[in-house]
Amino acid sequence: MANLPLRLRASRTTLTTLEILVADPPAIANLLEEQARRAPDLFRYMPVVIDVTAVEDRLAPEELTQLIQVIEEAGLRPAAIHATADSLLTAIHALHLGQISLSGERPAATESPATDGAPEPPQATPAPPTGTGIGKVVTQPVRSGQQIYAQGTDLIVLAPVSAGAEILADGHIHVYGPLRGRALAGVHGDTRARIFCTHLEAELVSIAGQYKISEDLQATQWKQPAQIRLDEEKLVVAAL
Amino acid sequence: MSTIITVTSGKGGVGKTTTSASIASGLAKAGHKTVVIDFDVGLRNLDLIMNCERRVVYDFVNVINNEATLNQALIKDKHCPDLYILPASQTRDKDALTKEGVERVLNELGERFEYIVCDSPAGIEHGALMALYYADEAIVVTNPEVSSVRDSDRILGILQSKSRRAELGLDPVKEHLLLTRYNPERVEKGEMLAVNDVLDILAIPLLGVIPESKAVLTASNQGVPVIHDVESDAGQAYEDAVARLLGEDRPLRFTEVEKKGFLKRVFGGRA
């Protein structure tokens, strides 16, 4: 038994979930394209779970196929679909994707892997990005034209971030050095994310999509230690 | 083991070729066997600065394509017995530089020379990438103005991500900042960035500051690298930079506005 070529192991992997709120493939394609233009490396080959539970009652199988197509064209790699409606099952299988249900109920599929009565492995529940992992630490200067993304975690930079450079994180961003480039925290929509820096001189700061450009940052803490957080959809710059 | 030094900047016209010629000449003057390669295929200039344009028969691309041997292509410098020049091709384009070809030529040169100075073309495209790919050290030539500093920053990022040393996870390329066309009077008037402003942004060690000088243009037109003009401030500043490159500790010169003496104050600056 010891030399089996594989083994089954229950594991827990954090995946980003794309929640479909309106089943409108062209609109979704536009939105993804715009995001990909702003941060070209962000989406490239990123595995995602597509959650269609909000729209599945009205979603035709061919619409689902179309939806997956535009998501793949944006560079993302759908790994599984979160759906509970039986009507979509054939389409999901035809797309060679897995089906999962995040609320813990068994998938409607009958051919689920036999586990010989063993307890069901925990479902891959996407945890909120902030707080997972110990953060990505960068010690080299981030130069103009470079882009660094801390996926699913915080980003800590111990060197200058030059004008024309871009740093992104799903969690918080800390910069111990001049921040002269662009810093985008909570890029997957976590409004709790914050930006901390010892020398604020940024071209742009953004939290969960709310941004301010350097012109609007001059008033408070410019070239000084600062923290930036989101307070009811408004970016607040304060002394550190 | 030879050391490959790439002279680069991102931006054009900041003094890469002038610097390559003077640094290579300085290393050779100090007794090190040195070769300087022109990577600017299609826009050959180094041969003019080194005054050997009438002796170019075969070039770098011929050697890469096995159309000539290194011995046929290398040109001996007129001023320094330890210096050779490998000119670029004027009739080809930069795609003629292949990674394998460049590596073969550099390896062959490495058996004969202590220092290989690579004069990079401007830009961040193929030619510039080939010039920096095999670098052990890089001299980043920057003018004291914002666009040049921004482009230098970009090239520093590329050095630390796309060079052979970065790709193989070896010790990073050793970076040196060389500030050229520095004019202390204009810095004082706020028309130019000061040394410290540039250092603050680029955050790499300073190899030297070359003052803006008429001697540089004269030297270029005469085909004598300005480091041979030992009377000129620019020549002396390059001399200092070479000494620092070889590990010597020398104080900075030509970065302060010259104090006018008593006679000059009485009779005006032109006396």
Short mmCIF file of C-alpha atoms in Angstrom, two decimals:
data_model
loop_
_atom_site.label_atom_id
_atom_site.label_comp_id
_atom_site.label_asym_id
_atom_site.label_seq_id
_atom_site.Cartn_x
_atom_site.Cartn_y
_atom_site.Cartn_z
CA MET A 1 0.00 0.00 0.00
CA ALA A 2 2.92 2.32 0.71
CA ASN A 3 3.87 2.71 -2.94
CA LEU A 4 0.54 3.93 -4.29
CA PRO A 5 1.10 6.63 -6.90
CA LEU A 6 -1.33 9.02 -5.24
CA ARG A 7 -3.32 9.65 -2.12
CA LEU A 8 -6.51 11.44 -1.25
CA ARG A 9 -6.09 14.19 1.27
CA ALA A 10 -8.61 16.60 2.69
CA SER A 11 -7.23 20.10 2.26
CA ARG A 12 -8.32 23.68 2.48
CA THR A 13 -7.25 26.14 -0.18
CA THR A 14 -8.18 29.78 -0.32
CA LEU A 15 -9.63 30.68 -3.69
CA THR A 16 -11.05 33.95 -4.87
CA THR A 17 -14.77 33.84 -5.56
CA LEU A 18 -16.34 35.76 -8.40
CA GLU A 19 -19.89 36.44 -7.36
CA ILE A 20 -22.21 36.95 -10.32
CA LEU A 21 -24.86 39.45 -9.28
CA VAL A 22 -26.40 40.18 -12.70
CA ALA A 23 -26.14 37.57 -15.46
CA ASP A 24 -25.10 40.00 -18.17
CA PRO A 25 -22.03 38.56 -19.99
CA PRO A 26 -21.22 41.68 -22.10
CA ALA A 27 -21.32 43.96 -19.04
CA ILE A 28 -19.18 41.51 -17.07
CA ALA A 29 -16.73 41.26 -19.96
CA ASN A 30 -16.39 45.08 -20.01
CA LEU A 31 -15.81 45.26 -16.29
CA LEU A 32 -13.18 42.51 -16.32
CA GLU A 33 -11.45 44.03 -19.30
CA GLU A 34 -11.24 47.38 -17.56
CA GLN A 35 -9.80 45.78 -14.43
CA ALA A 36 -7.31 43.78 -16.51
CA ARG A 37 -6.18 46.98 -18.20
CA ARG A 38 -5.53 48.63 -14.88
CA ALA A 39 -3.59 45.67 -13.48
CA PRO A 40 -2.65 43.33 -16.32
CA ASP A 41 -0.95 40.69 -14.17
CA LEU A 42 -3.62 40.54 -11.55
CA PHE A 43 -6.00 38.23 -13.41
CA ARG A 44 -3.53 36.21 -15.41
CA TYR A 45 -4.19 32.50 -14.74
CA MET A 46 -5.80 33.25 -11.39
CA PRO A 47 -7.98 30.32 -10.33
CA VAL A 48 -11.46 31.42 -9.27
CA VAL A 49 -14.72 29.94 -8.07
CA ILE A 50 -17.72 31.32 -9.96
CA ASP A 51 -20.65 31.81 -7.62
CA VAL A 52 -23.91 31.94 -9.58
CA THR A 53 -26.30 31.21 -6.72
CA ALA A 54 -27.66 34.76 -6.78
CA VAL A 55 -28.83 34.44 -10.38
CA GLU A 56 -29.18 30.71 -10.96
CA ASP A 57 -32.99 30.70 -10.95
CA ARG A 58 -32.98 32.88 -14.06
CA LEU A 59 -29.76 31.54 -15.62
CA ALA A 60 -30.10 29.42 -18.78
CA PRO A 61 -27.35 26.77 -19.33
CA GLU A 62 -26.17 28.49 -22.53
CA GLU A 63 -25.87 31.80 -20.63
CA LEU A 64 -23.63 30.07 -18.11
CA THR A 65 -21.39 28.78 -20.92
CA GLN A 66 -21.18 32.31 -22.31
CA LEU A 67 -20.35 33.69 -18.87
CA ILE A 68 -17.48 31.24 -18.36
CA GLN A 69 -16.16 32.13 -21.80
CA VAL A 70 -15.89 35.88 -21.04
CA ILE A 71 -14.29 35.14 -17.67
CA GLU A 72 -11.68 32.92 -19.33
CA GLU A 73 -11.05 35.55 -21.98
CA ALA A 74 -10.19 38.02 -19.21
CA GLY A 75 -7.34 35.69 -18.23
CA LEU A 76 -8.99 34.08 -15.20
CA ARG A 77 -9.11 30.30 -14.78
CA PRO A 78 -12.47 29.10 -13.44
CA ALA A 79 -11.81 26.09 -11.20
CA ALA A 80 -15.33 25.33 -10.09
CA ILE A 81 -18.85 26.69 -10.14
CA HIS A 82 -20.87 27.28 -7.04
CA ALA A 83 -24.44 26.45 -7.98
CA THR A 84 -27.29 24.46 -6.53
CA ALA A 85 -29.77 24.36 -9.43
CA ASP A 86 -29.98 20.93 -11.13
CA SER A 87 -30.77 22.65 -14.44
CA LEU A 88 -27.16 23.86 -14.72
CA LEU A 89 -25.47 20.55 -13.96
CA THR A 90 -25.15 19.31 -17.56
CA ALA A 91 -23.71 22.66 -18.65
CA ILE A 92 -21.18 22.61 -15.78
CA HIS A 93 -20.06 19.11 -16.71
CA ALA A 94 -19.80 20.05 -20.38
CA LEU A 95 -17.47 22.91 -19.34
CA HIS A 96 -15.25 20.37 -17.53
CA LEU A 97 -15.63 22.29 -14.30
CA GLY A 98 -16.28 21.11 -10.79
CA GLN A 99 -19.44 21.95 -8.95
CA ILE A 100 -19.33 22.92 -5.33
CA SER A 101 -21.86 24.15 -2.86
CA LEU A 102 -20.50 26.42 -0.22
CA SER A 103 -23.27 26.02 2.32
CA GLY A 104 -22.11 22.52 3.11
CA GLU A 105 -24.83 20.51 1.38
CA ARG A 106 -23.75 17.72 -0.93
CA PRO A 107 -23.44 18.53 -4.59
CA ALA A 108 -26.41 17.38 -6.63
CA ALA A 109 -24.05 15.25 -8.70
CA THR A 110 -24.51 11.53 -8.13
CA GLU A 111 -21.01 10.57 -9.24
CA SER A 112 -19.29 12.24 -6.28
CA PRO A 113 -16.09 10.40 -5.35
CA ALA A 114 -16.77 7.41 -3.14
CA THR A 115 -15.20 7.93 0.25
CA ASP A 116 -16.14 4.56 1.76
CA GLY A 117 -18.25 6.03 4.47
CA ALA A 118 -15.41 8.28 5.65
CA PRO A 119 -16.47 11.72 6.86
CA GLU A 120 -16.97 14.22 4.05
CA PRO A 121 -13.84 16.39 3.63
CA PRO A 122 -14.45 20.02 4.49
CA GLN A 123 -15.60 22.05 1.52
CA ALA A 124 -13.15 24.53 0.10
CA THR A 125 -14.56 27.63 1.71
CA PRO A 126 -12.98 30.83 0.40
CA ALA A 127 -11.93 32.75 3.46
CA PRO A 128 -11.79 36.54 3.38
CA PRO A 129 -8.37 37.56 2.06
CA THR A 130 -7.19 39.75 4.92
CA GLY A 131 -5.76 37.87 7.84
CA THR A 132 -4.80 34.77 5.89
CA GLY A 133 -1.15 34.00 5.47
CA ILE A 134 1.61 36.08 6.98
CA GLY A 135 1.95 38.65 4.23
CA LYS A 136 4.39 39.13 1.41
CA VAL A 137 7.63 40.90 2.31
CA VAL A 138 9.59 42.85 -0.31
CA THR A 139 13.08 44.11 0.59
CA GLN A 140 14.26 45.38 -2.81
CA PRO A 141 13.20 48.80 -4.18
CA VAL A 142 10.08 48.57 -6.35
CA ARG A 143 11.14 50.42 -9.50
CA SER A 144 9.20 52.33 -12.12
CA GLY A 145 7.35 49.88 -14.37
CA GLN A 146 7.37 47.05 -11.82
CA GLN A 147 4.20 45.62 -10.33
CA ILE A 148 3.96 43.57 -7.17
CA TYR A 149 0.78 41.88 -6.02
CA ALA A 150 0.24 40.15 -2.69
CA GLN A 151 -2.57 37.76 -3.47
CA GLY A 152 -4.87 36.93 -0.59
CA THR A 153 -2.66 38.64 1.95
CA ASP A 154 -0.84 41.80 3.12
CA LEU A 155 2.10 43.42 1.39
CA ILE A 156 5.05 44.79 3.36
CA VAL A 157 7.69 46.78 1.47
CA LEU A 158 10.95 47.66 3.23
CA ALA A 159 12.32 49.84 0.44
CA PRO A 160 11.26 52.79 -1.71
CA VAL A 161 8.37 52.40 -4.15
CA SER A 162 9.27 54.56 -7.15
CA ALA A 163 7.01 56.76 -9.21
CA GLY A 164 5.60 54.60 -12.00
CA ALA A 165 5.64 51.44 -9.88
CA GLU A 166 2.46 49.72 -8.70
CA ILE A 167 1.91 47.67 -5.56
CA LEU A 168 -1.30 45.78 -4.91
CA ALA A 169 -2.61 43.60 -2.10
CA ASP A 170 -5.82 41.86 -1.19
CA GLY A 171 -5.05 42.89 2.40
CA HIS A 172 -3.20 45.84 3.93
CA ILE A 173 -0.16 47.56 2.45
CA HIS A 174 2.78 48.74 4.57
CA VAL A 175 5.62 50.74 3.06
CA TYR A 176 8.67 51.53 5.18
CA GLY A 177 10.26 54.00 2.80
CA PRO A 178 9.08 56.66 0.37
CA LEU A 179 5.83 55.64 -1.35
CA ARG A 180 5.97 57.46 -4.69
CA GLY A 181 4.14 55.01 -6.94
CA ARG A 182 0.61 53.63 -6.84
CA ALA A 183 -0.64 51.60 -3.90
CA LEU A 184 -3.89 49.63 -4.10
CA ALA A 185 -5.05 47.77 -1.00
CA GLY A 186 -8.07 45.50 -0.74
CA VAL A 187 -8.11 45.03 -4.50
CA HIS A 188 -10.70 42.28 -4.20
CA GLY A 189 -13.07 44.55 -2.39
CA ASP A 190 -12.08 44.17 1.24
CA THR A 191 -13.08 47.57 2.64
CA ARG A 192 -11.23 46.88 5.91
CA ALA A 193 -7.84 47.08 4.17
CA ARG A 194 -5.56 50.01 4.98
CA ILE A 195 -2.39 51.57 3.64
CA PHE A 196 0.41 52.52 6.03
CA CYS A 197 3.50 54.36 4.91
CA THR A 198 6.34 56.31 6.46
CA HIS A 199 6.56 58.84 3.64
CA LEU A 200 3.43 59.55 1.61
CA GLU A 201 4.24 60.83 -1.85
CA ALA A 202 2.03 58.47 -3.84
CA GLU A 203 0.73 58.96 -7.37
CA LEU A 204 -2.43 57.16 -6.35
CA VAL A 205 -3.78 55.33 -3.33
CA SER A 206 -6.81 53.07 -3.47
CA ILE A 207 -8.74 50.90 -1.06
CA ALA A 208 -11.34 48.49 -2.40
CA GLY A 209 -11.65 50.57 -5.56
CA GLN A 210 -12.02 53.98 -3.87
CA TYR A 211 -9.03 56.04 -4.91
CA LYS A 212 -7.32 59.40 -4.56
CA ILE A 213 -4.64 60.78 -6.88
CA SER A 214 -1.60 62.75 -5.74
CA GLU A 215 -3.24 66.13 -6.42
CA ASP A 216 -5.90 65.32 -3.84
CA LEU A 217 -3.41 63.96 -1.35
CA GLN A 218 -1.31 67.13 -0.94
CA ALA A 219 -3.46 68.54 1.89
CA THR A 220 -2.75 66.02 4.64
CA GLN A 221 0.43 64.25 5.68
CA TRP A 222 2.10 64.79 2.29
CA LYS A 223 5.71 63.54 2.49
CA GLN A 224 4.98 62.45 6.04
CA PRO A 225 3.99 59.25 7.83
CA ALA A 226 0.37 58.44 7.05
CA GLN A 227 -2.31 55.81 7.14
CA ILE A 228 -5.16 55.63 4.68
CA ARG A 229 -8.40 53.85 5.41
CA LEU A 230 -11.91 53.67 4.11
CA ASP A 231 -14.63 55.32 6.18
CA GLU A 232 -18.08 54.79 4.69
CA GLU A 233 -16.89 54.79 1.10
CA LYS A 234 -14.60 57.77 1.67
CA LEU A 235 -10.83 57.59 1.82
CA VAL A 236 -9.44 59.14 4.97
CA VAL A 237 -5.79 60.14 5.26
CA ALA A 238 -4.53 60.50 8.80
CA ALA A 239 -1.23 60.89 10.61
CA LEU A 240 0.45 57.69 11.60
CA MET B 1 37.50 35.60 -14.22
CA SER B 2 36.49 38.70 -16.13
CA THR B 3 33.99 41.30 -15.00
CA ILE B 4 31.23 42.42 -17.35
CA ILE B 5 30.26 46.06 -16.81
CA THR B 6 27.22 47.36 -18.71
CA VAL B 7 26.82 51.10 -19.21
CA THR B 8 23.09 51.77 -19.47
CA SER B 9 20.45 54.45 -18.84
CA GLY B 10 17.11 53.79 -20.51
CA LYS B 11 17.04 57.33 -21.87
CA GLY B 12 19.08 58.33 -24.91
CA GLY B 13 21.60 61.14 -25.14
CA VAL B 14 22.64 61.15 -21.49
CA GLY B 15 26.26 60.16 -22.14
CA LYS B 16 26.41 56.34 -22.27
CA THR B 17 28.91 56.13 -25.11
CA THR B 18 31.06 58.96 -23.72
CA THR B 19 31.06 57.12 -20.40
CA SER B 20 31.81 53.70 -21.94
CA ALA B 21 34.78 55.15 -23.82
CA SER B 22 36.19 56.97 -20.79
CA ILE B 23 35.61 54.19 -18.25
CA ALA B 24 37.11 51.56 -20.58
CA SER B 25 40.09 53.84 -21.29
CA GLY B 26 40.51 54.54 -17.57
CA LEU B 27 40.51 50.83 -16.69
CA ALA B 28 43.09 50.18 -19.41
CA LYS B 29 45.20 53.14 -18.26
CA ALA B 30 45.22 51.58 -14.80
CA GLY B 31 46.82 48.51 -16.37
CA HIS B 32 43.77 46.24 -16.76
CA LYS B 33 43.22 44.39 -20.01
CA THR B 34 39.91 45.80 -21.19
CA VAL B 35 37.58 45.48 -24.18
CA VAL B 36 34.66 47.80 -24.91
CA ILE B 37 31.75 46.47 -27.00
CA ASP B 38 29.29 48.66 -28.90
CA PHE B 39 25.83 47.04 -28.51
CA ASP B 40 24.13 49.83 -30.45
CA VAL B 41 23.75 47.80 -33.63
CA GLY B 42 22.51 50.02 -36.46
CA LEU B 43 23.50 53.28 -34.71
CA ARG B 44 27.21 52.72 -34.33
CA ASN B 45 28.88 55.60 -32.42
CA LEU B 46 31.56 54.22 -30.16
CA ASP B 47 34.03 53.92 -33.03
CA LEU B 48 33.72 57.68 -33.64
CA ILE B 49 34.28 58.58 -29.99
CA MET B 50 37.29 56.24 -29.94
CA ASN B 51 38.50 57.50 -33.32
CA CYS B 52 38.75 54.10 -34.97
CA GLU B 53 35.94 54.36 -37.52
CA ARG B 54 38.30 54.06 -40.46
CA ARG B 55 39.69 50.79 -39.17
CA VAL B 56 36.37 48.89 -38.84
CA VAL B 57 36.39 45.87 -41.16
CA TYR B 58 34.47 43.22 -39.24
CA ASP B 59 32.07 43.84 -36.36
CA PHE B 60 30.25 42.29 -33.40
CA VAL B 61 27.47 40.83 -35.56
CA ASN B 62 30.01 39.21 -37.93
CA VAL B 63 31.55 37.47 -34.93
CA ILE B 64 28.15 36.35 -33.63
CA ASN B 65 27.32 34.92 -37.06
CA ASN B 66 30.73 33.21 -37.33
CA GLU B 67 31.58 35.30 -40.37
CA ALA B 68 34.75 36.58 -38.70
CA THR B 69 36.92 35.65 -35.74
CA LEU B 70 37.31 37.87 -32.69
CA ASN B 71 40.89 38.62 -33.71
CA GLN B 72 39.68 39.95 -37.05
CA ALA B 73 37.02 42.15 -35.45
CA LEU B 74 38.86 43.54 -32.41
CA ILE B 75 40.46 46.95 -32.95
CA LYS B 76 43.44 47.99 -30.86
CA ASP B 77 43.08 51.41 -29.25
CA LYS B 78 45.55 54.13 -30.27
CA HIS B 79 46.04 55.52 -26.77
CA CYS B 80 46.09 52.50 -24.45
CA PRO B 81 47.94 49.29 -25.28
CA ASP B 82 45.61 47.31 -22.99
CA LEU B 83 42.37 48.45 -24.66
CA TYR B 84 40.48 46.88 -27.56
CA ILE B 85 37.22 47.91 -29.23
CA LEU B 86 34.58 45.57 -30.66
CA PRO B 87 32.49 47.79 -32.95
CA ALA B 88 28.81 47.41 -33.75
CA SER B 89 27.43 46.73 -37.20
CA GLN B 90 25.96 49.78 -38.87
CA THR B 91 23.99 47.89 -41.52
CA ARG B 92 22.12 45.39 -39.35
CA ASP B 93 19.46 45.77 -36.68
CA LYS B 94 19.38 44.70 -33.07
CA ASP B 95 17.64 41.39 -33.77
CA ALA B 96 21.03 40.19 -35.02
CA LEU B 97 22.05 39.97 -31.33
CA THR B 98 21.06 36.51 -30.11
CA LYS B 99 21.36 35.47 -26.49
CA GLU B 100 23.48 32.44 -27.42
CA GLY B 101 25.68 34.44 -29.81
CA VAL B 102 26.30 37.21 -27.28
CA GLU B 103 27.11 34.65 -24.59
CA ARG B 104 29.61 32.86 -26.84
CA VAL B 105 31.42 36.11 -27.71
CA LEU B 106 31.47 37.27 -24.05
CA ASN B 107 32.87 33.90 -22.93
CA GLU B 108 35.59 34.08 -25.55
CA LEU B 109 36.45 37.67 -24.55
CA GLY B 110 36.44 36.64 -20.89
CA GLU B 111 39.43 34.37 -21.53
CA ARG B 112 41.52 37.33 -22.70
CA PHE B 113 40.27 40.39 -20.84
CA GLU B 114 39.81 41.42 -17.21
CA TYR B 115 37.06 43.91 -17.94
CA ILE B 116 34.37 43.77 -20.63
CA VAL B 117 32.56 47.12 -20.92
CA CYS B 118 29.23 46.91 -22.77
CA ASP B 119 27.95 50.18 -24.25
CA SER B 120 24.16 49.72 -24.23
CA PRO B 121 21.77 51.31 -26.73
CA ALA B 122 19.00 53.54 -25.34
CA GLY B 123 15.56 52.12 -24.62
CA ILE B 124 14.38 48.96 -22.90
CA GLU B 125 14.00 46.81 -26.00
CA HIS B 126 15.94 43.84 -27.29
CA GLY B 127 19.31 45.59 -27.84
CA ALA B 128 19.36 47.09 -24.34
CA LEU B 129 18.22 43.80 -22.80
CA MET B 130 21.04 41.93 -24.57
CA ALA B 131 23.58 44.50 -23.33
CA LEU B 132 22.51 44.10 -19.70
CA TYR B 133 21.61 40.39 -19.64
CA TYR B 134 25.10 39.09 -18.82
CA ALA B 135 26.16 42.08 -16.66
CA ASP B 136 28.02 41.59 -13.38
CA GLU B 137 27.99 45.31 -12.70
CA ALA B 138 26.00 48.17 -14.20
CA ILE B 139 26.85 51.83 -14.49
CA VAL B 140 23.55 53.70 -14.73
CA VAL B 141 24.20 57.01 -16.47
CA THR B 142 21.71 59.68 -15.40
CA ASN B 143 21.30 63.40 -16.10
CA PRO B 144 20.02 65.58 -13.24
CA GLU B 145 16.49 65.91 -14.63
CA VAL B 146 13.27 64.06 -13.85
CA SER B 147 12.72 62.13 -17.08
CA SER B 148 16.25 60.74 -17.06
CA VAL B 149 15.87 59.74 -13.40
CA ARG B 150 12.56 58.00 -14.12
CA ASP B 151 14.10 56.04 -17.01
CA SER B 152 17.09 55.06 -14.88
CA ASP B 153 14.69 53.79 -12.25
CA ARG B 154 12.99 51.67 -14.90
CA ILE B 155 16.27 50.20 -16.13
CA LEU B 156 17.27 49.40 -12.53
CA GLY B 157 14.05 47.41 -12.18
CA ILE B 158 14.87 45.51 -15.37
CA LEU B 159 18.43 44.81 -14.16
CA GLN B 160 17.06 43.24 -11.02
CA SER B 161 14.42 41.15 -12.80
CA LYS B 162 15.55 40.32 -16.33
CA SER B 163 19.33 39.93 -16.10
CA ARG B 164 21.00 36.52 -16.06
CA ARG B 165 21.95 37.03 -12.41
CA ALA B 166 18.31 37.73 -11.51
CA GLU B 167 16.99 34.79 -13.54
CA LEU B 168 19.43 32.34 -12.00
CA GLY B 169 19.02 33.76 -8.49
CA LEU B 170 22.75 34.66 -8.22
CA ASP B 171 24.10 37.72 -6.39
CA PRO B 172 22.33 40.73 -7.89
CA VAL B 173 23.98 42.93 -10.50
CA LYS B 174 26.12 45.53 -8.67
CA GLU B 175 24.66 48.96 -9.42
CA HIS B 176 26.55 52.25 -9.75
CA LEU B 177 25.06 55.66 -10.36
CA LEU B 178 26.99 58.05 -12.59
CA LEU B 179 25.49 61.52 -12.73
CA THR B 180 26.54 63.32 -15.91
CA ARG B 181 26.11 66.87 -17.25
CA TYR B 182 25.96 68.19 -13.69
CA ASN B 183 25.95 71.95 -13.39
CA PRO B 184 26.21 73.20 -9.78
CA GLU B 185 25.15 76.77 -10.73
CA ARG B 186 21.93 75.52 -12.28
CA VAL B 187 21.32 73.23 -9.31
CA GLU B 188 21.64 76.25 -7.02
CA LYS B 189 19.07 78.13 -9.12
CA GLY B 190 16.73 75.17 -8.84
CA GLU B 191 16.87 74.38 -12.56
CA MET B 192 18.46 70.97 -12.06
CA LEU B 193 18.09 68.17 -9.54
CA ALA B 194 20.83 68.05 -6.91
CA VAL B 195 22.98 64.95 -6.35
CA ASN B 196 21.08 64.14 -3.18
CA ASP B 197 17.68 64.43 -4.88
CA VAL B 198 18.71 61.84 -7.46
CA LEU B 199 20.27 59.57 -4.82
CA ASP B 200 17.08 59.83 -2.77
CA ILE B 201 14.97 58.56 -5.68
CA LEU B 202 17.27 55.91 -7.12
CA ALA B 203 18.78 54.70 -3.83
CA ILE B 204 21.94 53.16 -5.31
CA PRO B 205 25.62 53.91 -4.58
CA LEU B 206 27.14 56.92 -6.35
CA LEU B 207 30.11 56.18 -8.60
CA GLY B 208 30.72 59.75 -9.62
CA VAL B 209 29.46 63.12 -10.79
CA ILE B 210 30.67 64.36 -14.18
CA PRO B 211 30.30 68.14 -14.55
CA GLU B 212 28.75 69.66 -17.66
CA SER B 213 31.82 70.60 -19.65
CA LYS B 214 32.84 71.86 -23.07
CA ALA B 215 35.70 69.37 -22.92
CA VAL B 216 33.24 66.49 -23.45
CA LEU B 217 32.00 67.77 -26.83
CA THR B 218 35.52 68.68 -27.94
CA ALA B 219 36.75 65.23 -26.99
CA SER B 220 33.91 63.52 -28.86
CA ASN B 221 34.56 65.46 -32.02
CA GLN B 222 38.28 64.77 -31.87
CA GLY B 223 37.75 61.09 -31.14
CA VAL B 224 39.73 61.14 -27.91
CA PRO B 225 37.87 59.90 -24.82
CA VAL B 226 37.60 62.85 -22.42
CA ILE B 227 39.42 60.95 -19.65
CA HIS B 228 42.64 61.58 -21.62
CA ASP B 229 42.08 65.34 -21.24
CA VAL B 230 43.63 65.42 -17.76
CA GLU B 231 43.39 69.22 -17.55
CA SER B 232 39.60 69.22 -17.88
CA ASP B 233 37.18 68.86 -14.97
CA ALA B 234 35.20 66.14 -16.81
CA GLY B 235 38.36 64.16 -17.50
CA GLN B 236 39.37 64.33 -13.84
CA ALA B 237 35.87 63.37 -12.73
CA TYR B 238 35.99 60.25 -14.95
CA GLU B 239 39.43 59.46 -13.53
CA ASP B 240 37.89 59.59 -10.03
CA ALA B 241 34.99 57.37 -11.12
CA VAL B 242 37.35 54.71 -12.49
CA ALA B 243 39.37 54.79 -9.26
CA ARG B 244 36.15 54.28 -7.25
CA LEU B 245 35.14 51.44 -9.57
CA LEU B 246 38.47 49.79 -8.71
CA GLY B 247 37.74 50.15 -5.00
CA GLU B 248 39.52 53.40 -4.16
CA ASP B 249 37.84 55.92 -1.87
CA ARG B 250 37.88 59.40 -3.38
CA PRO B 251 35.99 62.53 -2.30
CA LEU B 252 33.43 64.05 -4.69
CA ARG B 253 34.60 67.02 -6.77
CA PHE B 254 32.91 69.54 -9.04
CA THR B 255 29.55 69.37 -7.21
CA GLU B 256 29.74 72.77 -5.52
CA VAL B 257 29.56 76.22 -7.10
CA GLU B 258 33.11 77.53 -7.40
CA LYS B 259 33.75 80.35 -4.97
CA LYS B 260 34.88 83.42 -6.84
CA GLY B 261 38.27 84.74 -5.74
CA PHE B 262 38.97 88.35 -4.80
CA LEU B 263 40.13 89.38 -8.30
CA LYS B 264 37.14 87.73 -9.95
CA ARG B 265 34.82 89.53 -7.56
CA VAL B 266 36.43 92.87 -8.39
CA PHE B 267 36.74 92.40 -12.14
CA GLY B 268 33.70 90.17 -12.70
CA GLY B 269 33.40 86.53 -13.68
CA ARG B 270 35.10 86.96 -17.04
CA ALA B 271 38.48 88.13 -15.70
#
